[in-house]
Coordinates of C-alpha atoms in Angstrom, one line a residue:
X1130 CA 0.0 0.0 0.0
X1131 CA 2.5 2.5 1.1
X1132 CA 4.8 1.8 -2.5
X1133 CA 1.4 1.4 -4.5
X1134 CA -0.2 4.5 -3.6
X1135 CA 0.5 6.5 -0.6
X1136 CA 4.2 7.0 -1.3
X1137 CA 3.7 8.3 -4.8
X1138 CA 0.2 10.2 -4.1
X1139 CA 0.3 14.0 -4.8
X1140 CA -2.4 16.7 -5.1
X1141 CA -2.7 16.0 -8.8
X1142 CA -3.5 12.3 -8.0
X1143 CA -3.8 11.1 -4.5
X1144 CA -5.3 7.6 -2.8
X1145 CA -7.2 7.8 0.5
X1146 CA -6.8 4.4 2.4
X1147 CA -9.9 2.9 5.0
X1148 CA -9.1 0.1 6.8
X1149 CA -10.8 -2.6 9.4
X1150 CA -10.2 -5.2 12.0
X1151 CA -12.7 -7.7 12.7
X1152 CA -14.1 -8.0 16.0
X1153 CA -14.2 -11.6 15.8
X1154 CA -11.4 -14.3 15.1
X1155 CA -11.1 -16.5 11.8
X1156 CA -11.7 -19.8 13.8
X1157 CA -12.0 -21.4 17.4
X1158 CA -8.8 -22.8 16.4
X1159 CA -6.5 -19.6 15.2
X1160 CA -6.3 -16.5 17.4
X1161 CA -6.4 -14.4 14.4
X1162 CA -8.6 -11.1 13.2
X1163 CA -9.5 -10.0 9.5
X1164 CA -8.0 -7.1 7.9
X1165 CA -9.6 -5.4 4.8
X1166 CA -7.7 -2.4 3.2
X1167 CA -10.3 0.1 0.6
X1168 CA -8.3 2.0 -1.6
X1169 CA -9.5 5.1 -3.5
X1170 CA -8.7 7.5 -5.8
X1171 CA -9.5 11.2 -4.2
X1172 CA -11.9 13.5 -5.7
X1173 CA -11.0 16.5 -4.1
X1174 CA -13.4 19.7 -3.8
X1175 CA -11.2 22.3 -5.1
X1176 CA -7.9 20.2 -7.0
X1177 CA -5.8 23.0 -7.3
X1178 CA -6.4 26.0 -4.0
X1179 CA -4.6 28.9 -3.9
X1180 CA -4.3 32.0 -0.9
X1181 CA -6.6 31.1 1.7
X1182 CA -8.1 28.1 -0.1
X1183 CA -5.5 26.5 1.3
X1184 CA -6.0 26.2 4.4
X1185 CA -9.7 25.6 4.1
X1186 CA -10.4 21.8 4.8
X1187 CA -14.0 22.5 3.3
X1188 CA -11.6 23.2 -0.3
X1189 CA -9.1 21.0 0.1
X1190 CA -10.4 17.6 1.3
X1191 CA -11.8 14.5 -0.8
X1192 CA -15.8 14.6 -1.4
X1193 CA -16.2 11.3 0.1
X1194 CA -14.0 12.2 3.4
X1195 CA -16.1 15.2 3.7
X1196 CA -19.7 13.4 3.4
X1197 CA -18.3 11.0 6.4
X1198 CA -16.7 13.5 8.9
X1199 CA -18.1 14.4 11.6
X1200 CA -17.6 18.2 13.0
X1201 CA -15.0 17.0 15.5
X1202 CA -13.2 15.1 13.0
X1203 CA -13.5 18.2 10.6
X1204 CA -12.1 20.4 13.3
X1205 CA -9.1 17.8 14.7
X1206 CA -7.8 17.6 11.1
X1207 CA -8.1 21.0 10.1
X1208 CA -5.7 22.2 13.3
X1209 CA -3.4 19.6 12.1
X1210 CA -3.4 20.8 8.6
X1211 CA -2.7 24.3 10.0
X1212 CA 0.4 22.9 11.9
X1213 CA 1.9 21.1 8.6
X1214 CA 1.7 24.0 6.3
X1215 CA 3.6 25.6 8.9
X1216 CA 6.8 23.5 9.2
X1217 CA 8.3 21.1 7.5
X1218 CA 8.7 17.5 9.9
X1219 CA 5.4 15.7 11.2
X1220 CA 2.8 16.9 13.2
X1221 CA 1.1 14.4 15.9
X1222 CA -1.6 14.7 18.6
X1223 CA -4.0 12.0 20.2
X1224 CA -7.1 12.3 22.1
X1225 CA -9.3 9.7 24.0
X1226 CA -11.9 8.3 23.0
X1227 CA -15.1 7.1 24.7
X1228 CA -14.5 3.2 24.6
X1229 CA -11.4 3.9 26.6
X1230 CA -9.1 3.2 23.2
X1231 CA -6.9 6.6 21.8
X1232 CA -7.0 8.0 18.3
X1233 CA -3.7 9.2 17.1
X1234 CA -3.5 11.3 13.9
X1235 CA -0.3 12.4 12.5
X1236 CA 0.0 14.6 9.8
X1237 CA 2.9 15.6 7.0
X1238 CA 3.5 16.6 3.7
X1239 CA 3.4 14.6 0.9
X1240 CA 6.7 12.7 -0.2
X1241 CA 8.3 13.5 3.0
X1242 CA 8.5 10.2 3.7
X1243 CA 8.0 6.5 3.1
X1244 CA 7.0 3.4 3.9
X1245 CA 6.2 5.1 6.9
X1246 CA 2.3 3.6 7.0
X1247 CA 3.4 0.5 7.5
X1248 CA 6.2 0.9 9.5
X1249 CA 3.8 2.9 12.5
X1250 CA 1.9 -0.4 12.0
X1251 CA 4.9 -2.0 13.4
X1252 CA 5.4 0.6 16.0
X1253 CA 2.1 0.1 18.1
X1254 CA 2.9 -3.9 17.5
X1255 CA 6.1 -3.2 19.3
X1256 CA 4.1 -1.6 22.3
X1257 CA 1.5 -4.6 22.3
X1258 CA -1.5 -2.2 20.8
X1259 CA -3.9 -3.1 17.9
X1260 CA -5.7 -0.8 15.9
X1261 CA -9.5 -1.4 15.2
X1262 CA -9.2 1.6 12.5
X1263 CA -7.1 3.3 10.3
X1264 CA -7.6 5.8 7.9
X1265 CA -5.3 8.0 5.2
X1266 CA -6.9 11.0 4.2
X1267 CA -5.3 13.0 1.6
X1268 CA -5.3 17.0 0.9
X1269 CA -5.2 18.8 -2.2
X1270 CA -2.6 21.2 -0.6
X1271 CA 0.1 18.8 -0.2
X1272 CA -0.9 17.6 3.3
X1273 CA -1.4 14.0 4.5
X1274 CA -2.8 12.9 7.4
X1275 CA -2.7 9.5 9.2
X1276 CA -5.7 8.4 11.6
X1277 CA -5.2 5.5 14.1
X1278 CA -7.7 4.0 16.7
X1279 CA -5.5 2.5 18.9
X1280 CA -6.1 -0.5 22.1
X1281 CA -4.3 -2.3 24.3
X1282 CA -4.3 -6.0 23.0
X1283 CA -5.4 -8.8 25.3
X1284 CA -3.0 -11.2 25.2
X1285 CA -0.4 -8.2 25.8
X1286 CA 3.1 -9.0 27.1
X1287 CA 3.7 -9.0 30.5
X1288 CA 7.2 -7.7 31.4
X1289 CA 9.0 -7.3 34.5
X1290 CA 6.8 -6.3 37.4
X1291 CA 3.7 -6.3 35.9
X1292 CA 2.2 -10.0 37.1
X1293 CA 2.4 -11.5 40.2
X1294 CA 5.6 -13.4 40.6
X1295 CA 6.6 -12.0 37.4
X1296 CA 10.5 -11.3 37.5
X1297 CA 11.9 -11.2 33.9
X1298 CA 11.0 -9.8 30.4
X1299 CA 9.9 -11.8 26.8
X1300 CA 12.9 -13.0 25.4
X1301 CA 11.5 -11.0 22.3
X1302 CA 11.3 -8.0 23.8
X1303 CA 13.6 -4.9 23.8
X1304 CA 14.8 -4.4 27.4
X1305 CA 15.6 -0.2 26.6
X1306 CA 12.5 1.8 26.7
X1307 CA 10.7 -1.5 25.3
X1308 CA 7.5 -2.8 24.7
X1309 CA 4.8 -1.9 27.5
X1310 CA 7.4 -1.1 30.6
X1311 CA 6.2 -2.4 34.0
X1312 CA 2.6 -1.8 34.7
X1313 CA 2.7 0.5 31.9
X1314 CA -1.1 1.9 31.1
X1315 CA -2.5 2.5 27.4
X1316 CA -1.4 6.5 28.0
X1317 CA 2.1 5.9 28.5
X1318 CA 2.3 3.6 25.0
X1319 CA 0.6 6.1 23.3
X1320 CA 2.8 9.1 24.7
X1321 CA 5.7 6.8 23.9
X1322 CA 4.6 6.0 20.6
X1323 CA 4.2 9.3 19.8
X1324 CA 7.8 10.0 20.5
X1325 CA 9.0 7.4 18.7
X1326 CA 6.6 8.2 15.2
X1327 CA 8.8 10.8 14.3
X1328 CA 12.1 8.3 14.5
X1329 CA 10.2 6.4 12.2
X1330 CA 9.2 9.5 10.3
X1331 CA 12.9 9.8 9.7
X1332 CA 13.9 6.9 9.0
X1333 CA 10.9 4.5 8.1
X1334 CA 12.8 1.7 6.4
X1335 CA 16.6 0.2 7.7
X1336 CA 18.1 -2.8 7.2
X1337 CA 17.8 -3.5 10.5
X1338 CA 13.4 -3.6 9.9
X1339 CA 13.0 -6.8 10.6
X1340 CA 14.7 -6.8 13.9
X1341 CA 12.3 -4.5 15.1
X1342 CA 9.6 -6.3 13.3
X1343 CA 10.3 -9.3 15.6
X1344 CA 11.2 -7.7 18.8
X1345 CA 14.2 -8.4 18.6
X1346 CA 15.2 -4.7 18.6
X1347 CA 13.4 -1.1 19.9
X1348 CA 12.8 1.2 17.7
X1349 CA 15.8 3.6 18.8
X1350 CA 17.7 0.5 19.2
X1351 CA 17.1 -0.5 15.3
X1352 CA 18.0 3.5 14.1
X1353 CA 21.1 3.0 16.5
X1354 CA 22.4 0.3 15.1
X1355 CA 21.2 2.1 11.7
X1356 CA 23.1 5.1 12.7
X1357 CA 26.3 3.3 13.6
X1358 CA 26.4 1.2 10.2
X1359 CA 26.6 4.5 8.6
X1360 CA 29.3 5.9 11.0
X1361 CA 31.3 2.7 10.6
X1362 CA 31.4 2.9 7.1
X1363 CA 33.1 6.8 7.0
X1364 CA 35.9 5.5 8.9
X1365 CA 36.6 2.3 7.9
X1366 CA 37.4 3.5 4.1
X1367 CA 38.6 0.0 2.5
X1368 CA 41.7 2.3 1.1
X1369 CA 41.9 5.4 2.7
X1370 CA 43.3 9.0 1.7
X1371 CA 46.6 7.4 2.4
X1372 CA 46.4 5.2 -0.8
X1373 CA 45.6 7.7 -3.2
X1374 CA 48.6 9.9 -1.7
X1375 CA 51.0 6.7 -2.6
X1376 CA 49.5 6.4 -5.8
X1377 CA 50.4 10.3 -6.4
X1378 CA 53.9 9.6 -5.3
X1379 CA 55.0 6.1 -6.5
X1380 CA 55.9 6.3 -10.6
X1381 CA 52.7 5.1 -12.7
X1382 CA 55.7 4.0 -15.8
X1383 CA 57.9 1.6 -12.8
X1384 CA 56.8 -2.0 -13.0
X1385 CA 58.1 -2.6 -9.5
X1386 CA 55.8 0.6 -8.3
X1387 CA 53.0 -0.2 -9.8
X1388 CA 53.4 -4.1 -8.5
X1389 CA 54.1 -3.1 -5.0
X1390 CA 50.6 -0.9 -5.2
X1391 CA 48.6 -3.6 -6.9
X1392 CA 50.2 -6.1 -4.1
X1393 CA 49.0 -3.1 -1.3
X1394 CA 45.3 -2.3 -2.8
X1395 CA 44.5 -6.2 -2.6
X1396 CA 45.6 -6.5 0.8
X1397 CA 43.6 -3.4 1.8
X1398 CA 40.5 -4.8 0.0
X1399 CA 40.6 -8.2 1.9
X1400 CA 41.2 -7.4 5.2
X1401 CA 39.4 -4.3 5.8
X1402 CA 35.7 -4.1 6.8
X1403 CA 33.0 -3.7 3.8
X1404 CA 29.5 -1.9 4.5
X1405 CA 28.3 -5.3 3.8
X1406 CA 30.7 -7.2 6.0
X1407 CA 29.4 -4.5 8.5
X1408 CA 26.1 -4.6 8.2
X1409 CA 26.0 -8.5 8.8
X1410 CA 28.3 -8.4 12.1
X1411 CA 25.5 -6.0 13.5
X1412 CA 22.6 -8.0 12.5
X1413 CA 24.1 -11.6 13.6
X1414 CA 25.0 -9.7 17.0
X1415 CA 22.0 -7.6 17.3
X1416 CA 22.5 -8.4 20.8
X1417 CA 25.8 -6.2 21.2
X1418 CA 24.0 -3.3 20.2
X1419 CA 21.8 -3.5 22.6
X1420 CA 24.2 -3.8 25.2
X1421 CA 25.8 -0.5 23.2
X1422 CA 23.0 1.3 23.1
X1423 CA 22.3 0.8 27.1
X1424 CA 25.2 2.7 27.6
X1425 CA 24.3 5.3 24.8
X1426 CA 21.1 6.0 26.2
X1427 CA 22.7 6.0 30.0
X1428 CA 24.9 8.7 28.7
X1429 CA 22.8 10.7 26.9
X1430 CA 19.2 10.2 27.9
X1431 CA 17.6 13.4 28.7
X1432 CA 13.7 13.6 30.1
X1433 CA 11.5 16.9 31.4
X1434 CA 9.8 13.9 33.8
X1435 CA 13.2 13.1 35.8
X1436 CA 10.9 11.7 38.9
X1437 CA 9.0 9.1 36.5
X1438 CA 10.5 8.4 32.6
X1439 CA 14.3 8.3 33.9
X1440 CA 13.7 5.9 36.6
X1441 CA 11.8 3.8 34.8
X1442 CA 14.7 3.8 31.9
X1443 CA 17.4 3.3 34.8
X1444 CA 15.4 0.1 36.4
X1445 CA 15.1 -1.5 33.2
X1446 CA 18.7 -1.0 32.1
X1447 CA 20.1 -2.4 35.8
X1448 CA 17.4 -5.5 35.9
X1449 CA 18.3 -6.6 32.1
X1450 CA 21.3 -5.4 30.8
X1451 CA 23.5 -5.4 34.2
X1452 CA 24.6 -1.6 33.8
X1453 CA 26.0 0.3 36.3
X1454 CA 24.1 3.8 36.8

């Protein structure tokens, strides 16, 4: 969905996305709900709005959105639009909602992004949520806008703390700001989530997805190791500035210079690090960078809610990754 339409969509042509979970599961015998995706081309009021038009979500929205939203809807979206026409990263608020589930709508600009539909899908996984809605509105200025009806899912994780005589974490989950902390309500995964959306907002897709996918990795523990792929690869340089200054020096017509270089280039080439040999140290030892990125996060962790957020960080680094704080 996100390659097929919502990566490519732009005022001129634009897909609005509705989606729904079943209540009920496929059989007694799989613990599984139904998903159905409707895709649409947008029909937008006013296709091309200029000046004030804008701004006005009565212009710039999709007929069909505007025939199903209800004033509160109308008036949530059209403060977010505001926001994103005003700066250039992701705007994201949440409000709750009567059943006791939250809504979380993030807005952006068009082509600012991608993959990143599917990756916040991945996201509230991570944090044992479920959503019983989604919904992809697009705007003829630019704007896109992401609507999630988020829960708490009943077979939720529990992690240290959180059950009686319950002492340890899933061996799938990520013990640095992870899924669901101890006793963690449905506002602190949302307020978490919301954090972390504009991570993914960043970077949506690394090879280090799948990891995250599974558990296996957090969200800021999948753009670390992300991070440090990249950093490893501007300083381990497979010949260096040094090479090309021999090559400058050493006479291009000498046989017995140009064999000693050929000898040194091949030797530099097999025994230095590649991106890819890089890349698949990290992912075999995913757990090293977790153990890396407890220390990074011990270091530079920074939090307005030092009596509450830090703690809770600090306890889970100590009781699962052994660090001293």
């Amino acid at each position: 969905i996100d390659a097929e339409y919502l990566d490519i969509s732009v005022p001129e042509k634009a897909y609005r996305v509705e989606s729904y979970r079943s209540r009920g599961k496929v059989s007694k015998s799989l613990d599984a709900s139904l998903r159905t995706y409707f895709v649409n081309t947008c029909d937008f009021v006013n296709p091309a709005p200029e000046g004030d038009a804008a701004a006005d979500i009565a212009q710039v929205s999709d007929r069909t959105f505007l025939a199903k939203a209800t004033p509160h809807v109308l008036d949530l979206y059209s403060g977010v639009i505001a926001k994103v026409l005003a700066r250039t990263g992701p705007v994201i608020v949440s409000d709750e909602l009567p059943s006791g589930g939250y809504r979380l709508v993030i807005g952006y600009r068009q082509r600012s992004t991608q993959g990143f539909y599917a990756a916040m899908s991945d996201l509230y996984h991570y944090y044992s949520m479920y959503s019983s809605r989604k919904y992809v509105e697009q705007f003829s200025n630019g704007v896109t806008i992401i609507s999630l009806y988020l829960d708490l899912a009943k077979h939720a994780k529990k992690l240290a703390g959180s059950g009686s005589g319950s002492s340890a974490t899933s061996s799938n989950a990520s013990p640095v700001l992870s899924a669901t902390a101890p006793q963690a309500t449905i506002e602190e995964c949302v307020a978490q989530i919301k954090k972390e959306a504009s991570l993914l907002f960043c970077i949506p897709n690394t090879p280090f997805q799948t990891l995250f996918k599974t558990g296996e990795l957090s969200v800021q523990e999948a753009v670390y190791a992300f991070a440090g792929w990249i950093f490893a690869q501007h300083f381990l340089n497979r010949l260096g500035s040094e090479y090309a200054t021999l090559a400058e020096i050493l006479d291009p017509t000498d046989a017995t210079d140009i064999e000693v270089l050929a000898k040194l280039k091949k030797r530099l080439r097999q025994e230095t690090f590649t991106r890819e040999l890089v890349l698949d140290i990290l992912l075999r030892h995913h757990e090293l960078v977790k153990d890396l990125y407890a220390h990074f996060a011990h270091v530079h962790y920074v939090s307005s809610d030092a009596g509450s957020a830090v703690t809770k960080v600090a306890d889970r680094l100590k009781a699962d990754l052994h660090v001293s704080l």
